[in-house]
Short mmCIF file of C-alpha atoms in Angstrom, two decimals:
data_model
loop_
_atom_site.label_atom_id
_atom_site.label_comp_id
_atom_site.label_asym_id
_atom_site.label_seq_id
_atom_site.Cartn_x
_atom_site.Cartn_y
_atom_site.Cartn_z
CA MET A 39 94.67 107.04 79.74
CA LYS A 40 92.27 108.55 82.58
CA LEU A 41 91.49 106.79 85.62
CA PHE A 42 87.43 107.77 87.07
CA PHE A 43 87.88 107.66 90.91
CA TYR A 44 84.61 107.37 92.43
CA PHE A 45 83.86 107.82 96.29
CA GLN A 46 83.43 110.13 98.81
CA ASP A 47 84.27 113.85 98.55
CA LEU A 48 88.11 113.87 99.52
CA SER A 49 88.39 117.85 99.03
CA GLY A 50 87.12 118.97 102.29
CA THR A 51 86.55 117.58 105.71
CA GLY A 52 84.63 114.18 106.80
CA PRO A 53 84.46 111.14 109.00
CA VAL A 54 87.15 110.48 110.68
CA TRP A 55 87.89 107.32 109.08
CA LEU A 56 87.90 109.04 105.48
CA ASN A 57 91.88 110.43 105.96
CA VAL A 58 93.07 107.67 104.96
CA PHE A 59 91.71 107.10 101.38
CA TRP A 60 93.25 110.69 100.93
CA ALA A 61 96.61 109.22 100.40
CA HIS A 62 95.20 106.58 97.95
CA LEU A 63 93.95 109.10 96.03
CA ARG A 64 97.40 111.46 96.37
CA ALA A 65 99.01 108.43 94.48
CA PHE A 66 96.62 107.77 91.90
CA SER A 67 97.10 111.40 90.96
CA GLU A 68 100.78 111.46 90.98
CA SER A 69 101.07 108.70 88.24
CA VAL A 70 97.67 108.85 86.03
CA THR A 71 95.48 111.49 85.30
CA VAL A 72 92.05 111.07 87.59
CA GLU A 73 89.11 112.43 87.66
CA GLN A 74 86.99 112.89 90.60
CA LEU A 75 83.37 111.76 90.66
CA VAL A 76 82.04 112.74 94.07
CA ALA A 77 79.43 110.02 95.35
CA PRO A 78 76.34 111.33 96.87
CA ALA A 79 76.32 110.97 100.71
CA THR A 80 75.33 107.42 102.17
CA ILE A 81 71.64 107.35 103.19
CA PRO A 82 71.32 105.07 106.42
CA GLY A 83 68.97 102.01 106.42
CA ALA A 84 68.35 103.36 102.40
CA SER A 85 67.75 99.20 101.41
CA LYS A 86 65.22 98.70 104.49
CA SER A 87 62.59 101.78 104.72
CA LEU A 88 60.63 103.79 102.78
CA ALA A 89 61.81 107.27 103.19
CA GLY A 90 65.67 105.33 102.53
CA ARG A 91 64.23 104.44 99.01
CA VAL A 92 62.33 107.88 98.34
CA SER A 93 65.86 109.56 98.79
CA ARG A 94 67.47 106.99 96.73
CA TYR A 95 65.67 107.59 94.06
CA ARG A 96 65.82 111.44 94.29
CA GLN A 97 69.96 110.67 93.91
CA ALA A 98 69.54 109.09 91.42
CA ARG A 99 66.89 112.08 89.79
CA ASP A 100 69.36 115.21 90.81
CA HIS A 101 72.90 113.61 91.25
CA GLY A 102 73.29 110.96 88.34
CA PRO A 103 73.00 113.22 85.25
CA LYS A 104 75.48 115.54 86.57
CA LEU A 105 77.90 112.78 87.64
CA CYS A 106 76.99 111.29 84.03
CA GLU A 107 77.13 114.69 82.23
CA GLN A 108 80.64 114.69 83.93
CA VAL A 109 82.16 111.48 82.69
CA ARG A 110 80.97 112.36 78.96
CA ARG A 111 83.10 115.60 79.12
CA SER A 112 86.02 114.36 80.55
CA LEU A 113 86.50 110.79 78.70
CA ASP A 114 90.06 110.44 77.15
CA PRO A 115 89.49 110.20 73.61
CA ASN A 116 92.65 108.07 73.31
CA GLY A 117 91.97 105.97 75.97
CA PRO A 118 91.86 103.75 78.04
CA ASN A 119 89.36 105.00 80.21
CA ILE A 120 88.66 103.38 83.29
CA LEU A 121 86.32 103.33 86.11
CA ILE A 122 87.02 102.84 89.89
CA VAL A 123 84.72 102.46 92.56
CA TYR A 124 85.43 102.32 96.01
CA ALA A 125 82.79 101.03 98.28
CA LEU A 126 83.09 100.49 102.29
CA ASN A 127 79.42 98.73 102.01
CA GLY A 128 76.58 97.76 100.26
CA GLU A 129 75.21 101.13 99.57
CA ASP A 130 78.11 102.29 98.27
CA ILE A 131 78.16 98.99 95.64
CA ARG A 132 74.34 100.09 94.41
CA ARG A 133 75.12 103.89 93.96
CA SER A 134 77.53 103.15 91.25
CA ALA A 135 74.29 102.44 89.36
CA LEU A 136 74.12 106.00 88.62
CA LEU A 137 76.65 105.98 86.29
CA HIS A 138 74.48 103.50 84.36
CA PRO A 139 74.04 105.65 81.47
CA VAL A 140 77.65 106.02 80.71
CA TRP A 141 78.86 102.60 81.92
CA SER A 142 79.72 101.78 78.27
CA ALA A 143 81.98 104.49 78.00
CA PHE A 144 84.43 102.99 79.98
CA ASP A 145 87.02 100.39 78.80
CA PHE A 146 86.66 99.06 82.37
CA THR A 147 85.27 98.58 85.16
CA ILE A 148 86.81 98.15 88.94
CA LEU A 149 85.11 97.86 92.18
CA SER A 150 87.28 98.17 95.20
CA ILE A 151 86.30 96.74 98.15
CA THR A 152 87.67 98.71 100.74
CA ASP A 153 86.13 98.08 104.13
CA ALA A 154 84.04 94.92 105.85
CA CYS A 155 81.80 94.38 103.26
CA PHE A 156 79.99 91.05 101.89
CA PRO A 157 78.05 90.15 98.93
CA ASP A 158 75.13 89.52 100.79
CA GLU A 159 75.06 92.85 101.26
CA THR A 160 74.08 93.76 97.64
CA LYS A 161 72.86 92.09 94.66
CA GLN A 162 74.36 90.12 92.03
CA LYS A 163 72.85 92.21 89.12
CA HIS A 164 75.25 95.18 90.79
CA LEU A 165 78.30 93.43 90.94
CA SER A 166 78.52 91.64 87.66
CA ARG A 167 78.74 94.24 85.59
CA PHE A 168 82.30 95.19 86.78
CA ASP A 169 85.29 93.74 85.07
CA ARG A 170 87.02 93.23 88.23
CA ILE A 171 86.51 93.35 91.72
CA ALA A 172 89.78 94.40 94.06
CA CYS A 173 89.52 93.65 97.67
CA PHE A 174 91.72 94.68 100.42
CA CYS A 175 91.14 91.03 102.32
CA LYS A 176 91.47 87.79 100.12
CA ASP A 177 88.80 85.35 101.95
CA MET A 178 86.18 88.55 101.03
CA GLY A 179 87.41 88.64 97.56
CA ASP A 180 86.86 84.98 96.98
CA MET A 181 83.11 85.69 98.22
CA PHE A 182 82.73 88.20 95.69
CA GLU A 183 83.67 86.09 92.91
CA ALA A 184 81.83 83.24 93.66
CA MET A 185 78.62 85.05 94.11
CA SER A 186 79.19 87.29 90.83
CA GLY A 187 81.45 85.41 88.70
CA VAL A 188 83.38 88.36 88.24
CA ARG A 189 87.28 87.94 88.69
CA SER A 190 88.79 89.10 92.27
CA ILE A 191 92.00 90.42 92.44
CA TYR A 192 94.06 90.90 96.07
CA TRP A 193 94.64 94.26 97.33
CA PRO A 194 96.25 94.16 100.18
CA ALA A 195 96.22 97.43 102.63
CA HIS A 196 98.22 100.17 100.59
CA THR A 197 98.96 103.64 101.08
CA ASP A 198 101.16 106.78 99.84
CA VAL A 199 104.39 105.16 101.37
CA LEU A 200 106.34 107.33 98.76
CA ASN A 201 105.29 110.82 100.07
CA HIS A 202 104.70 109.70 103.94
CA HIS A 203 107.76 107.12 104.97
CA SER A 204 110.35 108.22 107.71
CA ALA A 205 113.17 106.22 109.26
CA SER A 206 114.05 109.42 111.46
CA GLU A 207 115.69 108.67 114.98
CA PHE A 208 113.36 111.16 116.63
CA ARG A 209 111.12 109.28 118.48
CA PRO A 210 109.89 111.15 121.43
CA ILE A 211 106.40 108.92 121.61
CA ASP A 212 107.82 105.40 123.02
CA LEU A 213 104.42 103.32 122.07
CA LEU A 214 101.53 104.78 119.55
CA LEU A 215 97.81 103.32 119.85
CA VAL A 216 95.31 103.98 116.51
CA GLY A 217 92.11 103.09 116.34
CA ARG A 218 90.98 99.47 117.06
CA ARG A 219 92.20 98.01 120.29
CA ASP A 220 91.85 95.13 122.73
CA GLN A 221 90.44 96.66 125.40
CA GLY A 222 91.71 93.94 128.17
CA MET A 223 95.19 94.48 127.32
CA VAL A 224 95.55 98.00 126.25
CA ALA A 225 94.12 99.37 129.74
CA PRO A 226 96.92 98.30 131.81
CA LEU A 227 99.40 99.18 129.27
CA HIS A 228 98.49 102.37 128.99
CA ASP A 229 97.85 102.48 132.62
CA HIS A 230 101.52 100.96 133.24
CA PHE A 231 103.19 103.61 130.59
CA ASN A 232 101.76 106.69 131.71
CA THR A 233 102.00 106.53 135.68
CA PRO A 234 103.31 109.65 136.68
CA GLY A 235 107.15 109.57 137.17
CA ARG A 236 107.79 106.78 134.59
CA ASP A 237 110.25 108.27 131.68
CA ARG A 238 107.98 106.53 128.77
CA LEU A 239 104.58 108.29 126.56
CA PHE A 240 102.05 105.87 125.86
CA LEU A 241 99.84 107.94 123.05
CA ASP A 242 96.55 107.18 122.93
CA PHE A 243 96.36 108.83 119.34
CA VAL A 244 93.26 111.00 118.80
CA THR A 245 93.25 113.49 115.80
CA ARG A 246 90.39 115.51 116.93
CA THR A 247 91.29 117.96 119.27
CA GLN A 248 91.95 120.76 117.33
CA GLY A 249 88.14 121.37 115.69
CA THR A 250 87.76 119.39 112.33
CA PRO A 251 90.39 119.48 109.90
CA SER A 252 90.42 118.50 106.25
CA VAL A 253 90.43 114.82 105.37
CA ARG A 254 94.22 116.12 103.89
CA ASP A 255 95.63 117.57 107.09
CA GLU A 256 94.35 114.55 109.03
CA PHE A 257 96.26 112.25 107.22
CA ARG A 258 99.01 114.26 107.36
CA LEU A 259 98.81 114.54 111.29
CA LEU A 260 98.30 110.82 111.70
CA MET A 261 101.44 109.66 109.63
CA SER A 262 103.31 112.57 111.27
CA THR A 263 103.04 111.12 114.65
CA HIS A 264 103.50 107.70 113.63
CA GLN A 265 106.71 109.05 112.22
CA LYS A 266 107.55 110.30 115.84
CA ALA A 267 106.49 106.87 117.29
CA ALA A 268 109.01 104.31 118.46
CA ALA A 269 106.32 101.47 118.21
CA SER A 270 102.70 101.16 117.77
CA LEU A 271 99.95 98.87 118.98
CA CYS A 272 98.15 96.95 115.66
CA PHE A 273 95.39 94.12 116.68
CA GLU A 274 93.79 91.89 114.33
CA ALA A 275 90.17 92.46 113.74
CA SER A 276 88.42 88.79 113.50
CA ASP A 277 86.91 89.26 116.88
CA ARG A 278 84.96 92.57 115.42
CA GLY A 279 81.34 91.32 114.54
CA ARG A 280 81.12 92.74 111.06
CA TYR A 281 84.53 90.81 109.89
CA ARG A 282 82.51 87.75 110.33
CA GLY A 283 85.83 86.30 111.37
CA CYS A 284 88.11 87.59 108.57
CA SER A 285 91.18 88.55 109.57
CA PRO A 286 92.51 90.40 106.81
CA LEU A 287 95.61 93.08 106.55
CA MET A 288 94.47 96.58 107.63
CA GLY A 289 95.59 99.97 107.04
CA ARG A 290 97.53 100.82 110.28
CA TRP A 291 100.53 97.90 109.89
CA VAL A 292 101.04 99.66 106.85
CA HIS A 293 101.24 103.14 108.42
CA GLY A 294 103.47 101.90 111.21
CA TRP A 295 105.45 100.06 108.78
CA SER A 296 105.84 103.51 106.61
CA SER A 297 106.73 105.33 109.68
CA GLY A 298 109.58 103.10 111.10
CA CYS A 299 107.66 101.86 113.96
CA THR A 300 108.29 98.46 115.06
CA ILE A 301 104.81 97.02 115.53
CA LEU A 302 103.57 95.24 118.55
CA GLY A 303 99.96 93.42 118.77
CA ARG A 304 98.24 90.68 117.41
CA ARG A 305 98.93 89.76 113.97
CA PRO A 306 96.65 88.90 110.99
CA ALA A 307 95.95 85.71 110.32
CA GLY A 308 93.82 85.89 106.68
CA THR A 309 94.49 84.02 103.68
CA ALA A 310 97.32 85.36 101.65
CA VAL A 311 98.14 87.87 104.48
CA ARG A 312 101.33 86.06 105.92
CA GLU A 313 103.41 86.61 102.18
CA GLN A 314 102.25 90.66 102.41
CA MET A 315 104.25 90.63 105.90
CA ASP A 316 106.98 87.78 105.62
CA TRP A 317 110.25 89.29 106.64
CA PRO A 318 111.99 89.30 110.26
CA GLU A 319 110.24 90.90 112.98
CA SER A 320 106.94 92.86 110.80
CA ALA A 321 104.99 92.50 113.71
CA LEU A 322 105.58 90.97 117.58
CA ASP A 323 103.02 89.30 119.17
CA LEU A 324 102.30 90.55 122.67
CA PRO A 325 102.51 87.73 125.45
CA GLU A 326 98.72 86.85 126.65
CA THR A 327 98.67 88.42 129.90
CA PRO A 328 98.87 92.04 130.60
CA ALA A 329 101.87 91.37 133.12
CA ASP A 330 103.62 89.72 130.76
CA ALA A 331 103.22 92.09 127.75
CA ILE A 332 104.13 94.76 130.15
CA ALA A 333 107.41 93.44 130.69
CA PHE A 334 107.73 92.49 126.95
CA VAL A 335 107.15 96.01 125.99
CA GLU A 336 109.46 97.14 128.31
CA GLN A 337 112.12 94.67 126.99
CA VAL A 338 111.32 96.06 123.31
CA LEU A 339 111.58 99.43 124.12
CA SER A 340 114.76 99.54 125.99
CA ASP A 341 116.95 98.33 123.39
CA PRO A 342 117.95 100.96 120.73
CA VAL A 343 119.63 98.89 118.88
CA GLY A 344 116.62 96.33 117.93
CA LEU A 345 114.11 99.14 117.39
CA ALA A 346 116.40 101.19 114.58
CA ARG A 347 116.93 97.80 113.03
CA ARG A 348 113.00 97.50 112.40
CA ARG A 349 112.78 101.11 111.60
CA ARG A 350 115.11 100.14 108.83
CA ARG A 351 113.40 97.17 107.64
CA ASN A 352 110.35 97.75 108.01
CA VAL A 353 110.50 101.24 105.87
CA ILE A 354 112.26 99.42 103.23
CA GLU A 355 109.34 96.86 103.15
CA ALA A 356 106.68 99.48 103.21
CA LEU A 357 108.58 101.19 99.95
CA ARG A 358 109.17 97.81 98.31
CA ARG A 359 105.86 96.60 98.39
CA HIS A 360 103.05 98.27 100.09
CA ASP A 361 102.87 101.69 98.16
CA THR A 362 99.33 102.24 96.42
CA ARG A 363 101.58 102.55 93.10
CA TYR A 364 102.17 98.90 93.13
CA ARG A 365 98.51 98.31 93.43
CA LEU A 366 97.92 100.47 90.54
CA ARG A 367 100.69 98.60 88.58
CA ASP A 368 99.19 95.19 89.15
CA LEU A 369 95.48 96.14 88.19
CA LEU A 370 97.14 97.54 84.78
CA THR A 371 98.76 94.69 84.19
CA ASP A 372 96.17 92.36 84.84
CA LEU A 373 93.93 94.65 82.35
CA GLY A 374 96.41 94.19 79.72
CA VAL A 375 97.08 97.75 79.85
CA GLN A 376 100.48 99.42 79.31
CA VAL A 377 102.03 101.25 82.53
CA PRO A 378 102.55 104.50 81.99
CA ASP A 379 105.67 106.63 82.46
CA SER A 380 104.49 108.77 85.05
CA LEU A 381 103.69 105.90 87.09
CA VAL A 382 106.82 103.76 86.19
CA ALA A 383 108.52 107.04 87.44
CA GLY A 384 106.61 107.15 90.63
CA LEU A 385 107.77 102.88 91.21
CA ASP A 386 111.10 103.67 90.26
CA SER A 387 111.33 106.55 92.88
CA LEU A 388 110.35 104.07 95.38
CA ALA A 389 112.96 101.99 94.75
CA ASN A 390 115.47 104.78 95.07
CA CYS A 391 114.29 105.52 98.24
CA ALA A 392 114.63 102.08 99.63
CA THR A 393 117.79 102.16 98.41
CA ALA A 394 118.63 105.12 100.54
CA VAL A 395 117.17 104.01 103.32
CA SER A 396 119.37 100.99 103.31
CA GLU A 397 122.33 102.59 102.93
CA THR A 398 121.91 104.78 106.06
#
């Protein structure tokens, strides 16, 4: 069996948000044989301008044949050969057409929607060629299925928990914030906890203070910092215009759980999210006013027993349900493909790690 992974280049540097996908690729690569197909760079406004359309034509002319030849050389003669296309937006979906000359060589073709992307950003013809659409948001996935007629499967947020989990007691950072925030809540919290003389550390984490690290190193730094934090702030995304009211489970929750953080903020409310975080204290919702939120966070951080309880439970649940290997297993099962021994071994390792954490 071979998995063809079609996405942006993850071997070097890239945009800051790209690092989380390196963990997906690592987990895939430890589970099955993977062939990386590097997609050409996204062209801003490619579907709206003449210059963009010309650039897309040149991509198809110059890059497409190279990709197709790579596929032909790399096919597993014993199969199955599975293509998975990661898409952040409609342009990523359209670029899958570069593989059209070898499309029939794949036994299965999967489109994985990994960010706020909606069916009206592409065309039905680009969707109907796929055998499955895996979507990180159940509500978005249902929209794609309704438009395309292609079966949608729910792939909630995941990461390489096996290699990046920690229940360590060493937590010098009290409160961690990464990325999206409710500024009306965060600013007062930041001012309060970082007041000179206060025995707290609230870190608003930025990875790019020492040049531009590789995608791999940036993800490792992200998870290392999470693992040194007692609590992490996470805010749901429905108020962001590009999500159009959808409220999916996002990667930052999984990163926090894997690292043993207590999660504070606003929990997502999308379809099927509740089942993904249904253990006690998986997230603690902040009170509505900053003053009440400050008092609540102080209470949480002053309770070492509660922090330790959530630290162990969150790591265990991440190991049991939110590793990328589970998403791959579920996909193969849905396709009727036998789960390879290497993936079974990874799943067994996750179970053993969860048992080890529970016994500490």
